[in-house]
PDB file of C-alpha atoms in Angstrom:
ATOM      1  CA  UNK X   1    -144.871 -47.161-241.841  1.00 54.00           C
ATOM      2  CA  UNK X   2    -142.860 -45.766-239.355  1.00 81.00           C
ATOM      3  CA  UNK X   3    -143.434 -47.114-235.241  1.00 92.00           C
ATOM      4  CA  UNK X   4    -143.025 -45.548-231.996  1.00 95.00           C
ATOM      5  CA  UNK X   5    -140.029 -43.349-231.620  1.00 96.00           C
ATOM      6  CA  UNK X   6    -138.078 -42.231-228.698  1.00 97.00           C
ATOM      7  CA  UNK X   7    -135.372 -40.127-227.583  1.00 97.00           C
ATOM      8  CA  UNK X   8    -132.540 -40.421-226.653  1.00 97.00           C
ATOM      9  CA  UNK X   9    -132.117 -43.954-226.463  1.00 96.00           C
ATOM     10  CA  UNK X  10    -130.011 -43.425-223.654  1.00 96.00           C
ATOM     11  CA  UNK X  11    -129.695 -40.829-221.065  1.00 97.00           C
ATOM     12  CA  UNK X  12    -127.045 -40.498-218.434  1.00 97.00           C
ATOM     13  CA  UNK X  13    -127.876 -37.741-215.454  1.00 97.00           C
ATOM     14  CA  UNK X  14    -126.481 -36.800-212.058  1.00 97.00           C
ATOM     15  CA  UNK X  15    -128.821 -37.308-209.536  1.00 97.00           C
ATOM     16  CA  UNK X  16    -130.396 -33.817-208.869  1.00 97.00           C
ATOM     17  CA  UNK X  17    -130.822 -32.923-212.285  1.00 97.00           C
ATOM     18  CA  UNK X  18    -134.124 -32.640-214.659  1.00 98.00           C
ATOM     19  CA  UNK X  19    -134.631 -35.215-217.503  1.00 98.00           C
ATOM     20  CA  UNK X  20    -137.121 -34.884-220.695  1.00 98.00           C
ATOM     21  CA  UNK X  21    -137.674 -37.900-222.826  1.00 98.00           C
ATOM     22  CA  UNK X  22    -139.713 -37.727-225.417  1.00 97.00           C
ATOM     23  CA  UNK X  23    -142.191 -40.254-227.516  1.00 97.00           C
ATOM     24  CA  UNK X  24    -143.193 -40.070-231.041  1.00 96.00           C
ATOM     25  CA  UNK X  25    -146.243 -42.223-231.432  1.00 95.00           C
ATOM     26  CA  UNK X  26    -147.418 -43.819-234.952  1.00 93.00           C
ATOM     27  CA  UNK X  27    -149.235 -41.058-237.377  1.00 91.00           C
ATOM     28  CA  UNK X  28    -152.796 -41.080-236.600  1.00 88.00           C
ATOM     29  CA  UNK X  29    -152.652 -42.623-232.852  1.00 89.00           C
ATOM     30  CA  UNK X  30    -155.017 -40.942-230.352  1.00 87.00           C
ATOM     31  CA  UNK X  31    -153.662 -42.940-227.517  1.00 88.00           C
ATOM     32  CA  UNK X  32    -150.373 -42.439-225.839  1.00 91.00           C
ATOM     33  CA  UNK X  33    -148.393 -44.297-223.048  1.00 91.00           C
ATOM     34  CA  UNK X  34    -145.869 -44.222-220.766  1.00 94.00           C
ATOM     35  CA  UNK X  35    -144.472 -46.734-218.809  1.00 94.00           C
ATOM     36  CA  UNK X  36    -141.335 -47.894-216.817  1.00 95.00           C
ATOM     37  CA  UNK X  37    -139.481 -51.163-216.627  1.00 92.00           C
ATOM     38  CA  UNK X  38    -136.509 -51.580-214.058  1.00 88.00           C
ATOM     39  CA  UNK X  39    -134.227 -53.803-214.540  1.00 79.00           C
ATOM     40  CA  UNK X  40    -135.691 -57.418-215.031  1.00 72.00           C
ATOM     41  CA  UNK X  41    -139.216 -56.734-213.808  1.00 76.00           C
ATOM     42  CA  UNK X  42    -142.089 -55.995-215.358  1.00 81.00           C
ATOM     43  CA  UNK X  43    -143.901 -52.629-216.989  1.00 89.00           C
ATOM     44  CA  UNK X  44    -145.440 -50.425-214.655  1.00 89.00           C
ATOM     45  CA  UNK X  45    -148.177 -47.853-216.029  1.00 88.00           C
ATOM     46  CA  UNK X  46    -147.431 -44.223-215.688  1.00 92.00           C
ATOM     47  CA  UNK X  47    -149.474 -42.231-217.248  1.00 91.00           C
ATOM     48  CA  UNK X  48    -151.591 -42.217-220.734  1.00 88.00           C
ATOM     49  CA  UNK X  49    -153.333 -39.186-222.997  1.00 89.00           C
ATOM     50  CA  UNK X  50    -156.038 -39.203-224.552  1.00 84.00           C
ATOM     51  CA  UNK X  51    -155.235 -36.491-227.766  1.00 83.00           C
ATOM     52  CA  UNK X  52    -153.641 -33.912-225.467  1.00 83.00           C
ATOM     53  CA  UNK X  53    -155.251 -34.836-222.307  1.00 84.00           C
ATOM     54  CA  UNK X  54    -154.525 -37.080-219.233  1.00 81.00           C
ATOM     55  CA  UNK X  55    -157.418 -37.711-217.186  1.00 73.00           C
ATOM     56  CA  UNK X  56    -155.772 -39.768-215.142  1.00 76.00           C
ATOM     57  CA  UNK X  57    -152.027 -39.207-213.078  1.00 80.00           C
ATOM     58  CA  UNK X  58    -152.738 -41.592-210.800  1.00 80.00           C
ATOM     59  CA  UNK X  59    -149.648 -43.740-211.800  1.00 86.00           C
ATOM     60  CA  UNK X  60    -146.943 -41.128-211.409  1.00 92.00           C
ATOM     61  CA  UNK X  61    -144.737 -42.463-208.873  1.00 91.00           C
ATOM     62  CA  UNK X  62    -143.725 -38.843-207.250  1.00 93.00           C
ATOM     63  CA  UNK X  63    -144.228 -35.232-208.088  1.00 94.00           C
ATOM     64  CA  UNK X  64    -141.282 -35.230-209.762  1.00 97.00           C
ATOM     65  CA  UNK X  65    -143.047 -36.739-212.662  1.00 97.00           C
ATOM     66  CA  UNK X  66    -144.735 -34.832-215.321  1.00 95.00           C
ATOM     67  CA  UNK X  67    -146.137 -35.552-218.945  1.00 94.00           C
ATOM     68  CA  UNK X  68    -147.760 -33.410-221.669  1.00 93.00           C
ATOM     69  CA  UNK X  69    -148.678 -33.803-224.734  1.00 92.00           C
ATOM     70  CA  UNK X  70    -149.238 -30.981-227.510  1.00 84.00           C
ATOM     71  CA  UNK X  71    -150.887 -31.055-230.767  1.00 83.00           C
ATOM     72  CA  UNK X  72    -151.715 -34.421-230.518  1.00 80.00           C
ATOM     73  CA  UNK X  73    -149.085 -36.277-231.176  1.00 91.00           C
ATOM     74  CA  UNK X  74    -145.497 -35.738-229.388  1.00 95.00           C
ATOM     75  CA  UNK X  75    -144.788 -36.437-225.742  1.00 95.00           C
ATOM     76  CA  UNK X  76    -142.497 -35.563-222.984  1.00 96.00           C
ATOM     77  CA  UNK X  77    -142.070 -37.173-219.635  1.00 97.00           C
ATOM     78  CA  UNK X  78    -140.321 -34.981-217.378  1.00 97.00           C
ATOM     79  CA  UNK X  79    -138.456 -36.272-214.310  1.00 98.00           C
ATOM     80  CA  UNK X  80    -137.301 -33.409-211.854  1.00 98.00           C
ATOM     81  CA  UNK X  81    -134.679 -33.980-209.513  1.00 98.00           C
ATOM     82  CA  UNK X  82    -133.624 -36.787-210.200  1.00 98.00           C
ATOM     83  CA  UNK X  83    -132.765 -39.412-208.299  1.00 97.00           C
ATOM     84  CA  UNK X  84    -131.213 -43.346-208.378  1.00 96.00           C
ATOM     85  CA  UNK X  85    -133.976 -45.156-208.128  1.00 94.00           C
ATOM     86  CA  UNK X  86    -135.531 -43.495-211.312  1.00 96.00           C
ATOM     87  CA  UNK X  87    -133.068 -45.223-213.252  1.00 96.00           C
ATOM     88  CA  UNK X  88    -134.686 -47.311-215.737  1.00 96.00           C
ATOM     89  CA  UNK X  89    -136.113 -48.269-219.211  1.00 95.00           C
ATOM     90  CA  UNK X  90    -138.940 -45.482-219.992  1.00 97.00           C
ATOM     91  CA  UNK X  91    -141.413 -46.899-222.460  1.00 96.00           C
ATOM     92  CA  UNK X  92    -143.788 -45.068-224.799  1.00 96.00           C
ATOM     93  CA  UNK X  93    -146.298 -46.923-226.621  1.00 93.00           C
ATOM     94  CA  UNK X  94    -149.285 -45.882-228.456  1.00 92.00           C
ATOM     95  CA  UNK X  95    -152.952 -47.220-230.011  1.00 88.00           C
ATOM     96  CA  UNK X  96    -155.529 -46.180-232.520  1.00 84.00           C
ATOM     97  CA  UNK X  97    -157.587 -44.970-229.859  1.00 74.00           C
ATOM     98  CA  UNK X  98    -158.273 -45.773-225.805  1.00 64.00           C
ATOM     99  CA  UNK X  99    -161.788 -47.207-226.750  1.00 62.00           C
ATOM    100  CA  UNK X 100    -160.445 -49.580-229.325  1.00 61.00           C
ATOM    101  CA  UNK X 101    -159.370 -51.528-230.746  1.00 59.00           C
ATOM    102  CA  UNK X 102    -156.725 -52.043-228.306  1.00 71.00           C
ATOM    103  CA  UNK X 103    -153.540 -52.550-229.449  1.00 84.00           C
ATOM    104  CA  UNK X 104    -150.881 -51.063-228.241  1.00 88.00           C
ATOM    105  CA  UNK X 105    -147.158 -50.456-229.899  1.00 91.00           C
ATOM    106  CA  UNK X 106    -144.138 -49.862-228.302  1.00 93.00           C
ATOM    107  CA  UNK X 107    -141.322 -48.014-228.510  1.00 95.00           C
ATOM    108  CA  UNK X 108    -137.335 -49.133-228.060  1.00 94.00           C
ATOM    109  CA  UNK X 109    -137.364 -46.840-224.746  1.00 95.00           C
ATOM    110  CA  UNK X 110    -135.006 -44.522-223.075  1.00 97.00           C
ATOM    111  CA  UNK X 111    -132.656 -46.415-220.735  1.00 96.00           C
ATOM    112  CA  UNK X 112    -132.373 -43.860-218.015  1.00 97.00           C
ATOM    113  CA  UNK X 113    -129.034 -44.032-215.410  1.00 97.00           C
ATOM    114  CA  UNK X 114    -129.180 -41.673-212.575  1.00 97.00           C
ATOM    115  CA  UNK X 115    -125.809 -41.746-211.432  1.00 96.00           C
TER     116      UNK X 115
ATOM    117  CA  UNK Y   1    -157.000 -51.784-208.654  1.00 69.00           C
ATOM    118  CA  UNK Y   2    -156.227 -54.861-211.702  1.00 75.00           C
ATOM    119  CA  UNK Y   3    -153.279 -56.747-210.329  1.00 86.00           C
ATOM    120  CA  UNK Y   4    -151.946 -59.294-212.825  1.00 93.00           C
ATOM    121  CA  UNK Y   5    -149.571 -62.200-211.630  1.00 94.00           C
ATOM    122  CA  UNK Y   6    -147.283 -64.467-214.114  1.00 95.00           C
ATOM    123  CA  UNK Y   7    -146.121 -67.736-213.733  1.00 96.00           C
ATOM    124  CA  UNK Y   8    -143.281 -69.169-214.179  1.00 96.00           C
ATOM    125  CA  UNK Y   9    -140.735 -66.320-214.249  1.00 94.00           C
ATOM    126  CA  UNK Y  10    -138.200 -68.677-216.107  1.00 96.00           C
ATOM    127  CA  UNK Y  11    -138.880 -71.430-218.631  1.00 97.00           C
ATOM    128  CA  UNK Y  12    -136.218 -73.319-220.203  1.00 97.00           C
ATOM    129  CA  UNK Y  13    -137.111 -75.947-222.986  1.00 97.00           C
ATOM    130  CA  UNK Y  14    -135.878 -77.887-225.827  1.00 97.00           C
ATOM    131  CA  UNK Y  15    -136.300 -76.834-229.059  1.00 97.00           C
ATOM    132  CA  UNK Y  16    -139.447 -78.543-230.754  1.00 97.00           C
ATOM    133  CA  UNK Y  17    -141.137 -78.807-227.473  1.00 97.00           C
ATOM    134  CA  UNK Y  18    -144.524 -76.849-225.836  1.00 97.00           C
ATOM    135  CA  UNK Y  19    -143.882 -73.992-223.406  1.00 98.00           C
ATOM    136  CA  UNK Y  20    -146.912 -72.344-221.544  1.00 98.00           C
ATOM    137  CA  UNK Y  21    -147.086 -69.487-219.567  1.00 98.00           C
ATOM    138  CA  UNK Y  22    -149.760 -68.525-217.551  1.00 98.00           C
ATOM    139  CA  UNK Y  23    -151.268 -65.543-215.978  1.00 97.00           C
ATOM    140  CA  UNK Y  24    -153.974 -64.715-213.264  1.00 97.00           C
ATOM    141  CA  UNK Y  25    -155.525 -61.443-212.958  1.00 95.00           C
ATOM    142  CA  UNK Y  26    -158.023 -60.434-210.424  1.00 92.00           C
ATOM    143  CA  UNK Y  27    -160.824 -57.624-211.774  1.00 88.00           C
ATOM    144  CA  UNK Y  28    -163.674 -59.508-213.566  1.00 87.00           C
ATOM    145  CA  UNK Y  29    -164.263 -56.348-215.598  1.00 86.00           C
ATOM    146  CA  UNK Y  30    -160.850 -56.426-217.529  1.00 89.00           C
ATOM    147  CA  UNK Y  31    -161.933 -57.296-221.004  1.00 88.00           C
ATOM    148  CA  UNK Y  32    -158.588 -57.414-223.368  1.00 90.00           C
ATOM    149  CA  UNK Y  33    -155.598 -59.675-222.458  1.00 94.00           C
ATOM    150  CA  UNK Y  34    -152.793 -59.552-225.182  1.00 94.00           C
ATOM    151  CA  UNK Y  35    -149.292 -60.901-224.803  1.00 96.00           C
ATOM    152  CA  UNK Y  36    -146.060 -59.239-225.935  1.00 95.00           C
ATOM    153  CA  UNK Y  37    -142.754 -60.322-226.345  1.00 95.00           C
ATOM    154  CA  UNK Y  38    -140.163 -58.535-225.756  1.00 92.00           C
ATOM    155  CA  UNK Y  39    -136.137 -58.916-226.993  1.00 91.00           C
ATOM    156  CA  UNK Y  40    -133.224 -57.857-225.226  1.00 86.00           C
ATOM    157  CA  UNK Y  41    -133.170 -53.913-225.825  1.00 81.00           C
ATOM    158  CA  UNK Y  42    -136.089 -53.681-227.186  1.00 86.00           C
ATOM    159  CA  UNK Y  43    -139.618 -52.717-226.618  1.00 88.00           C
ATOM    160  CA  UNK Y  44    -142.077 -55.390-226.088  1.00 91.00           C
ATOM    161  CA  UNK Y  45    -144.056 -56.710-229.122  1.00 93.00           C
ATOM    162  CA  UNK Y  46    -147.526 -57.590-229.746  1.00 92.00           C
ATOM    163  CA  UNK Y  47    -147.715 -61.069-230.284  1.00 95.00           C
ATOM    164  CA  UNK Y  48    -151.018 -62.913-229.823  1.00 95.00           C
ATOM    165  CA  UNK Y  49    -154.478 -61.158-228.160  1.00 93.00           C
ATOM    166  CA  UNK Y  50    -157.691 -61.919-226.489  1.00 92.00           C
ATOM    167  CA  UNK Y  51    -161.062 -59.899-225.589  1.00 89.00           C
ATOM    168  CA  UNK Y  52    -163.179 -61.642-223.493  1.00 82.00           C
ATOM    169  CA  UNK Y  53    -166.068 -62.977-225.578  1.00 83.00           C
ATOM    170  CA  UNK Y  54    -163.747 -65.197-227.082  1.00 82.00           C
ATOM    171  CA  UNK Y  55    -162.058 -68.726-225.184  1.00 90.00           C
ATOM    172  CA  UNK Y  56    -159.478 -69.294-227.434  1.00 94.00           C
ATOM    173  CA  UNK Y  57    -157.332 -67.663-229.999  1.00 93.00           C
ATOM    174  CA  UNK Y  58    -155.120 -69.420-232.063  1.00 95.00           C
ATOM    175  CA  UNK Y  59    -151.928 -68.269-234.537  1.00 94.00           C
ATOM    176  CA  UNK Y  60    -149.551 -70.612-235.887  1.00 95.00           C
ATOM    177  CA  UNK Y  61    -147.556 -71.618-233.357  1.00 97.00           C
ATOM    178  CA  UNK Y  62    -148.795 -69.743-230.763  1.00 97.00           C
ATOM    179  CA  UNK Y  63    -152.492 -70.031-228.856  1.00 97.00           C
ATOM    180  CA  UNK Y  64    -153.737 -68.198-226.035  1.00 97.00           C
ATOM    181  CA  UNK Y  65    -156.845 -69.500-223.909  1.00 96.00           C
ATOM    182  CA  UNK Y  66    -158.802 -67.656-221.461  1.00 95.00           C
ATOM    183  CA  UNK Y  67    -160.568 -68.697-218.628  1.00 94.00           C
ATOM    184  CA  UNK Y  68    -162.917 -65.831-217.663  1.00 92.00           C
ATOM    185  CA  UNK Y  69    -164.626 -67.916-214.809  1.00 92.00           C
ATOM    186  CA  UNK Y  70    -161.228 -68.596-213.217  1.00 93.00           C
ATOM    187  CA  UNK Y  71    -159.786 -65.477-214.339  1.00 94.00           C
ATOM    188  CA  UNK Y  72    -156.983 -66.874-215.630  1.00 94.00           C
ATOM    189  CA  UNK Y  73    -155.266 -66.827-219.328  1.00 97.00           C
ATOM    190  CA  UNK Y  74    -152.167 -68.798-221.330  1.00 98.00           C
ATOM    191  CA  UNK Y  75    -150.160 -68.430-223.622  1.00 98.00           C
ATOM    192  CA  UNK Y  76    -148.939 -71.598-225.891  1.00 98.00           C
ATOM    193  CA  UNK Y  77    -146.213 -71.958-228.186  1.00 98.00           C
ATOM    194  CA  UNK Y  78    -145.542 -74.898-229.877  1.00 97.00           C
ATOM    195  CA  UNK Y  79    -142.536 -76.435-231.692  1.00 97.00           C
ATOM    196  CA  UNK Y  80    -140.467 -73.885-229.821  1.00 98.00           C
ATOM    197  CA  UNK Y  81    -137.459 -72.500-232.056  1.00 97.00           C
ATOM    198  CA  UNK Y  82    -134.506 -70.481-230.546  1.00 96.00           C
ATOM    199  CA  UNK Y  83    -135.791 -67.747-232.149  1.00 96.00           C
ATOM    200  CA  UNK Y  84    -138.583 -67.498-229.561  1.00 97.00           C
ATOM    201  CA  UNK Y  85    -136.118 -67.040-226.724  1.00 97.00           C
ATOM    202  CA  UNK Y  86    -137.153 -64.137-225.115  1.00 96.00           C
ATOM    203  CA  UNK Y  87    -138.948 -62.521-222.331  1.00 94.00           C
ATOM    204  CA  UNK Y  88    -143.418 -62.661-222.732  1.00 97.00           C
ATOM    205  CA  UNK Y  89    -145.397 -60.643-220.841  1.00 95.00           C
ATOM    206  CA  UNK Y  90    -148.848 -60.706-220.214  1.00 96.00           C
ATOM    207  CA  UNK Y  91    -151.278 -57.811-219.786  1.00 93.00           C
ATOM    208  CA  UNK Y  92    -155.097 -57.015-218.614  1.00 92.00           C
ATOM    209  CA  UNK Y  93    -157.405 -54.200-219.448  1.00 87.00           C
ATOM    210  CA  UNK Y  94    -160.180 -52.859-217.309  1.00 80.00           C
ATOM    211  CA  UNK Y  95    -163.115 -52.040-219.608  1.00 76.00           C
ATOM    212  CA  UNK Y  96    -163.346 -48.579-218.452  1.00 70.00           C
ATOM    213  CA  UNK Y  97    -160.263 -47.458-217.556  1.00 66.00           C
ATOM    214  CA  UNK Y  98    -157.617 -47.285-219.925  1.00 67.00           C
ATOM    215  CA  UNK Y  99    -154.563 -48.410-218.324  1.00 69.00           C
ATOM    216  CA  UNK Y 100    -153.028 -51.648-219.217  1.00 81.00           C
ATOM    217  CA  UNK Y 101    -151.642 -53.968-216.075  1.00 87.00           C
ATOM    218  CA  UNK Y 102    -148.449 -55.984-217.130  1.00 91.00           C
ATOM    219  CA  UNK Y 103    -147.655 -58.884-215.640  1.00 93.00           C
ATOM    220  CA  UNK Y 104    -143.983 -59.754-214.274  1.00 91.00           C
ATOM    221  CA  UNK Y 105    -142.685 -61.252-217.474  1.00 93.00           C
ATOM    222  CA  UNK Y 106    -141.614 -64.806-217.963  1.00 96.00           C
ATOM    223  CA  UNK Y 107    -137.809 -65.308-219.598  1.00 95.00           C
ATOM    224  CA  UNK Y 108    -138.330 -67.957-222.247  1.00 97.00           C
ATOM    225  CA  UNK Y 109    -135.224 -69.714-223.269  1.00 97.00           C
ATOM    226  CA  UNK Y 110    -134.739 -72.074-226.180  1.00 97.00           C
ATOM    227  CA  UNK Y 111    -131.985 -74.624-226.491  1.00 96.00           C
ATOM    228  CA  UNK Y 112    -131.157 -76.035-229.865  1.00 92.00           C
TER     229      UNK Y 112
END
């Protein structure tokens, strides 16, 4: 079946300016994602939902980030003003469900460039 | 909070040889430690993982052991191919919260 989708693939902004990416997880995935990778390190944890909810927004590096998640299944993580050193690879990934079994599957990303 | 470290953060060997990676993490309540790769421009993959009632896990080529005294974990491949030539991360859970921690990656190169 179909995996993790996100969009765009890659995103190109002017520093100052709002973003929205936006995640697709599998059909049927309660569990939703978000991380960030700059370039050559590791993922840092964002944020994750729970159906529509995020208990916790601990991870957000600024107020400038937000997530939601309607219905259950699409995401959007919204940047807001932004600025250089948000540019990076914005990963979605998703799981059956947060209490398991575990697994989580990725997405390709959104390579962001805040110019 | 979980902090996960990786080691080494480059590994070159020769095809047919062993590579190992291994990873440290520091709460004693993390429970699930998988391992992903991930290509270049792609998201990272599930490849091998552990839950903590278990010491070893093994599939084909690849193994991962866990160490829950010493809170550490590995990843083994064997009869490396060029096709595994990639970056692997590793990753720890905290049984009751439900963030994964990631550790820095290790870029795994293959030479035929």
């Amino acid at each position: 079946g179909a995996g993790v989708s996100q969009s765009p693939s890659n995103k190109v902004t002017e520093k100052g300016k709002d973003v929205e990416l936006r995640c697709d997880p599998i059909s049927g995935h309660t569990a939703l994602y978000w991380y960030r990778q700059s370039l050559g390190q590791g993922l840092e944890f964002l944020i994750y939902f729970q159906g529509n909810s995020a208990p916790d927004k601990s991870g957000l590096p600024s107020d400038r980030f937000s997530a939601e998640r309607t219905g259950g299944s699409v995401s959007t993580l919204t940047i807001q003003r932004t600025q250089q050193e948000d540019s990076a690879v914005y990963l979605c990934a998703s799981s059956l469900a947060l209490a398991g079994p575990y697994e989580q599957y990725f997405g390709p990303g959104t390579r962001l460039t805040v110019t | 909070g979980e902090n996960v470290e990786q080691h080494p953060s480059t590994l070159s060997v020769q095809e047919g040889d062993s590579a190992v990676i291994k990873c440290t993490y520091s709460d004693s309540a993390s429970n699930y430690f998988p391992w992903y790769k991930q290509e270049l421009g792609k998201g990272p993959q599930l490849i091998i993982d552990i839950r903590s009632n278990v010491g070893e896990k093994k599939d084909q080529r690849i193994a991962v052991t866990l160490n829950k005294t010493a809170k550490h974990f590995s990843l083994h491949i064997t009869e490396t191919q060029p096709e595994d030539s990639a970056v692997y991360f590793c990753a720890a859970r905290h049984q009751n919260n439900n963030d994964m921690r990631f550790g820095a990656g290790t870029r795994l190169t293959v030479k035929p």
